[in-house]
């Protein structure tokens, strides 16, 4: 079985690092033209790295929490590559502090929800407008193991990630008959800049989190990316509205 995305145009958000970067790279290596979008200007270097290897890529600057930015991002993809077939809505952030709910601030909650949940809604809205024109497409939204179970002290994050699963299921039903498949993945703890930062902030807590993974190790960004590619391929042609946990067994218990 070999997955090829020849002739396909793919958008990956949050592609400057971590899981998004691994996914963008693997799509490019599998034949797709790839738009790498991120808030960070580091995305320019990522796209350049792929272009220098002969792949078709562009870098786009976008804050997914801003609807106008997202509209422009999708328009730029279509202006550059002519269409949009596949999107991986990967961006996710944590609140600025990890504390009990009553010790956190409303603006912090709103910010996390605006990026993680409204960001996915913004992206899906403009991606679907383009995919409807093709009467086909595939979208994968990035939730988390924190979208399946509660995790103390990251209330806004888990609320947003549970919300992404609701959005995914409803939108999947709306667009199933239009040939557009929408699914979600739930990564567990992976070796990315986000987790590196968490380990620096709270080493003892993160040591316990990693110890609790049944596989006994963190995931690699490529292990999440490979599931995204599978879900976007024809091999997953009968899967819609589903949640795929890639968490080393964390949510099995
Ligand atoms: P990361 O922090 O390493 O990368 C996220 C990228 O998103 C960064 O390049 C950042 O610049 C970009 N970004 C942040 N805010 C943005 C915005 N408003 N608009 C556009 N881009 C923005 O993250 P990661 O660890 O690779 O995680 C990727 C996804 O996987 C996230 O949704 C995260 O919640 C989820 N996830 C990760 C883990 C993990 O252990 N790494 C576990 C569960 C879920």
Coordinates of C-alpha atoms and ligand atoms in Angstrom, one line a residue:
X1 CA 0.0 0.0 0.0
X2 CA 1.5 3.3 -1.0
X3 CA -0.2 6.7 -0.4
X4 CA 0.2 9.2 -3.2
X5 CA -1.1 12.8 -3.2
X6 CA 0.1 13.6 -6.7
X7 CA -2.0 16.4 -8.2
X8 CA -3.5 17.2 -4.8
X9 CA -3.3 20.6 -3.1
X10 CA -2.9 20.5 0.7
X11 CA -3.1 23.2 3.4
X12 CA -1.5 22.7 6.8
X13 CA -1.9 25.2 9.6
X14 CA 0.7 25.6 12.3
X15 CA 3.3 24.2 9.9
X16 CA 6.3 26.1 11.3
X17 CA 7.1 23.4 13.8
X18 CA 6.1 20.2 15.6
X19 CA 3.4 18.0 14.2
X20 CA 2.3 20.6 11.6
X21 CA 5.8 20.7 10.1
X22 CA 6.1 16.9 10.0
X23 CA 2.8 16.6 8.3
X24 CA 3.5 19.3 5.7
X25 CA 6.8 17.6 4.9
X26 CA 5.3 14.2 4.5
X27 CA 2.5 15.5 2.3
X28 CA 5.2 17.1 0.1
X29 CA 7.2 13.9 0.0
X30 CA 4.0 12.1 -1.1
X31 CA 3.6 14.3 -4.1
X32 CA 1.2 17.1 -3.0
X33 CA 1.6 20.8 -3.5
X34 CA 1.6 22.1 0.1
X35 CA 0.7 25.5 1.6
X36 CA 2.4 25.9 5.0
X37 CA 0.6 28.5 7.1
X38 CA 1.6 29.8 10.5
X39 CA 1.6 32.9 12.8
X40 CA 5.4 32.5 13.1
X41 CA 7.7 33.7 10.3
X42 CA 9.7 30.6 10.8
X43 CA 7.2 29.1 8.3
X44 CA 9.1 30.9 5.5
X45 CA 12.3 28.8 6.2
X46 CA 10.3 25.6 6.4
X47 CA 8.7 26.2 3.0
X48 CA 12.0 27.2 1.5
X49 CA 13.6 24.0 2.8
X50 CA 10.9 22.0 0.9
X51 CA 11.1 24.2 -2.2
X52 CA 14.9 23.6 -2.4
X53 CA 14.3 19.9 -2.4
X54 CA 12.1 20.3 -5.5
X55 CA 8.7 20.2 -3.9
X56 CA 5.8 22.6 -4.7
X57 CA 5.2 24.7 -1.6
X58 CA 4.3 28.2 -0.4
X59 CA 4.5 29.8 3.0
X60 CA 1.5 31.8 4.3
X61 CA 1.3 34.1 7.3
X62 CA -2.0 33.7 9.2
X63 CA -3.5 34.0 12.6
X64 CA -6.2 31.3 12.6
X65 CA -8.2 33.1 15.3
X66 CA -8.9 36.0 12.8
X67 CA -11.5 35.2 10.2
X68 CA -10.2 37.7 7.7
X69 CA -6.7 36.2 7.9
X70 CA -8.1 32.7 7.3
X71 CA -10.2 33.9 4.4
X72 CA -7.1 35.5 2.8
X73 CA -5.0 32.4 3.6
X74 CA -7.4 30.1 1.7
X75 CA -7.7 32.6 -1.2
X76 CA -3.9 32.6 -1.5
X77 CA -3.8 28.8 -1.7
X78 CA -6.3 28.8 -4.5
X79 CA -4.6 31.7 -6.3
X80 CA -1.3 29.9 -6.2
X81 CA -2.2 26.3 -6.8
X82 CA -5.7 26.6 -8.4
X83 CA -7.7 24.5 -5.9
X84 CA -7.8 23.1 -2.4
X85 CA -8.3 19.3 -1.9
X86 CA -7.0 18.6 1.6
X87 CA -6.6 20.5 4.8
X88 CA -5.1 19.7 8.2
X89 CA -6.2 22.2 10.8
X90 CA -3.4 21.6 13.3
X91 CA -2.9 24.9 15.3
X92 CA -3.4 24.5 19.0
X93 CA -2.2 26.5 22.0
X94 CA -2.3 26.3 25.8
X95 CA -3.3 29.0 28.3
X96 CA -0.5 31.1 29.7
X97 CA -0.7 29.4 33.1
X98 CA -1.6 25.9 34.4
X99 CA -3.7 26.4 37.5
X100 CA -7.0 25.5 39.0
X101 CA -9.9 27.1 37.2
X102 CA -10.7 29.7 39.9
X103 CA -7.1 31.0 39.7
X104 CA -7.2 31.6 36.0
X105 CA -8.4 34.6 34.0
X106 CA -11.3 34.9 31.6
X107 CA -9.2 36.6 28.9
X108 CA -6.8 33.6 28.9
X109 CA -9.8 31.2 28.5
X110 CA -11.2 33.3 25.6
X111 CA -7.8 33.4 23.9
X112 CA -7.4 29.6 23.9
X113 CA -10.9 29.1 22.7
X114 CA -10.4 31.8 19.9
X115 CA -7.3 30.0 18.6
X116 CA -8.2 26.4 19.2
X117 CA -11.9 26.2 18.6
X118 CA -12.9 29.3 16.6
X119 CA -9.7 28.8 14.6
X120 CA -10.8 25.4 13.5
X121 CA -14.3 26.8 12.6
X122 CA -12.7 29.7 10.7
X123 CA -10.5 27.3 8.7
X124 CA -13.2 24.8 8.0
X125 CA -15.6 27.5 6.8
X126 CA -13.2 28.8 4.0
X127 CA -11.8 25.4 3.2
X128 CA -15.3 24.0 2.7
X129 CA -16.2 26.8 0.4
X130 CA -13.4 25.7 -1.9
X131 CA -13.9 22.0 -1.5
X132 CA -17.6 22.3 -2.4
X133 CA -16.5 23.7 -5.8
X134 CA -14.6 20.4 -6.4
X135 CA -17.4 18.3 -4.9
X136 CA -14.8 16.5 -2.9
X137 CA -12.1 16.9 -0.3
X138 CA -10.8 15.8 3.1
X139 CA -10.3 17.7 6.3
X140 CA -8.6 16.5 9.5
X141 CA -8.9 18.6 12.6
X142 CA -6.4 18.3 15.4
X143 CA -7.9 17.7 18.8
X144 CA -6.0 16.0 21.6
X145 CA -6.1 13.3 24.2
X146 CA -7.4 16.3 26.2
X147 CA -10.4 16.2 23.8
X148 CA -11.3 12.7 25.1
X149 CA -10.6 12.9 28.8
X150 CA -10.3 15.7 31.5
X151 CA -6.9 16.8 32.4
X152 CA -6.5 19.0 35.6
X153 CA -5.2 22.5 35.2
X154 CA -5.7 22.9 31.5
X155 CA -9.4 23.6 31.5
X156 CA -9.6 26.0 28.5
X157 CA -7.4 23.6 26.4
X158 CA -9.5 20.5 27.2
X159 CA -12.8 22.5 26.6
X160 CA -11.5 23.7 23.2
X161 CA -10.3 20.2 22.3
X162 CA -13.6 18.6 23.3
X163 CA -15.3 21.3 21.2
X164 CA -13.3 20.4 18.1
X165 CA -14.7 16.9 18.2
X166 CA -18.3 18.2 18.2
X167 CA -17.5 20.5 15.3
X168 CA -15.9 17.7 13.4
X169 CA -18.9 15.3 13.9
X170 CA -21.5 17.9 12.9
X171 CA -19.7 19.2 9.9
X172 CA -18.9 15.6 8.8
X173 CA -22.6 14.9 8.6
X174 CA -23.3 18.1 6.8
X175 CA -20.8 17.5 4.0
X176 CA -20.8 13.7 3.7
X177 CA -23.1 13.7 0.7
X178 CA -21.0 16.4 -0.9
X179 CA -17.9 14.1 -1.1
X180 CA -16.0 15.9 1.7
X181 CA -14.8 13.7 4.5
X182 CA -14.0 15.4 7.9
X183 CA -12.3 13.5 10.7
X184 CA -10.3 14.4 13.9
X185 CA -7.1 13.1 15.4
X186 CA -6.3 13.1 19.1
X187 CA -2.5 13.1 19.6
X188 CA -1.1 12.2 23.0
X189 CA 2.1 13.7 24.3
X190 CA 4.6 14.1 21.5
X191 CA 8.2 15.4 21.1
X192 CA 7.4 18.9 19.8
X193 CA 8.3 22.5 20.8
X194 CA 4.9 22.7 22.7
X195 CA 5.9 19.8 25.0
X196 CA 9.5 21.0 25.3
X197 CA 8.1 24.2 26.7
X198 CA 5.8 22.3 29.1
X199 CA 8.7 20.2 30.3
X200 CA 10.7 23.4 31.0
X201 CA 7.7 25.0 32.8
X202 CA 6.8 22.0 35.0
X203 CA 9.4 19.2 34.8
X204 CA 8.0 17.0 37.6
X205 CA 4.4 17.2 36.3
X206 CA 5.5 16.3 32.8
X207 CA 7.7 13.4 34.1
X208 CA 4.5 12.0 35.6
X209 CA 2.5 12.6 32.4
X210 CA 5.1 10.8 30.3
X211 CA 5.4 8.0 32.8
X212 CA 1.6 7.5 32.5
X213 CA 1.8 6.7 28.8
X214 CA 1.2 2.9 28.5
X215 CA 3.8 2.6 25.6
X216 CA 6.3 4.2 28.0
X217 CA 7.4 6.9 25.7
X218 CA 6.3 10.1 23.9
X219 CA 5.1 10.0 20.4
X220 CA 7.0 11.4 17.4
X221 CA 5.4 14.1 15.2
X222 CA 5.8 11.8 12.2
X223 CA 3.7 9.1 14.0
X224 CA 0.8 11.7 14.2
X225 CA 1.4 12.9 10.6
X226 CA 1.2 9.5 9.1
X227 CA -2.3 9.1 10.5
X228 CA -3.3 12.4 9.1
X229 CA -2.1 11.3 5.7
X230 CA -3.9 8.0 5.9
X231 CA -7.2 9.7 6.9
X232 CA -6.8 12.1 3.9
X233 CA -6.2 9.3 1.5
X234 CA -8.7 7.1 -0.4
X235 CA -7.7 4.3 1.9
X236 CA -9.9 6.0 4.5
X237 CA -12.7 6.7 2.0
X238 CA -15.5 5.3 4.3
X239 CA -14.4 7.2 7.5
X240 CA -16.2 10.4 8.4
X241 CA -16.7 12.2 11.6
X242 CA -14.4 9.9 13.6
X243 CA -11.9 10.5 16.3
X244 CA -8.6 8.8 16.0
X245 CA -6.5 8.7 19.2
X246 CA -2.8 8.5 18.6
X247 CA -1.7 8.6 22.2
X248 CA 0.4 5.5 23.1
X249 CA -2.6 4.1 24.9
X250 CA -3.2 7.1 27.3
X251 CA -7.0 7.2 26.9
X252 CA -7.4 3.4 26.7
X253 CA -7.4 3.0 30.5
Ligands
LIG1 P1 3.7 23.5 18.5 O1 3.4 24.5 19.5 O2 4.9 22.8 18.4 O3 3.3 24.1 17.0 C1 2.1 24.8 16.8 C2 2.3 25.8 15.7 O4 1.1 26.6 15.6 C3 3.5 26.8 15.9 O5 4.3 26.8 14.8 C4 2.8 28.1 16.2 O6 3.6 29.2 15.7 C5 1.5 28.0 15.4 N1 0.5 28.9 15.9 C6 0.2 29.2 17.2 N2 -0.9 30.0 17.3 C7 -1.3 30.3 16.0 C8 -2.3 31.0 15.4 N3 -3.1 31.8 16.1 N4 -2.4 31.1 14.1 C9 -1.5 30.3 13.3 N5 -0.5 29.6 13.8 C10 -0.4 29.5 15.1 O7 2.5 22.4 18.6 P2 2.5 20.8 18.4 O8 2.9 20.2 19.7 O9 3.1 20.5 17.2 O10 0.9 20.6 18.4 C11 0.2 20.6 17.2 C12 -1.3 20.3 17.5 O11 -1.3 19.0 18.2 C13 -1.9 21.3 18.4 O12 -3.3 21.5 18.1 C14 -1.9 20.6 19.8 O13 -2.9 21.0 20.7 C15 -2.0 19.2 19.4 N6 -1.5 18.3 20.4 C16 -0.2 18.2 20.6 C17 0.3 17.4 21.6 C18 1.8 17.3 21.9 O14 2.1 16.5 22.8 N7 2.7 17.9 21.1 C19 -0.6 16.6 22.3 C20 -1.9 16.6 22.1 C21 -2.4 17.5 21.1

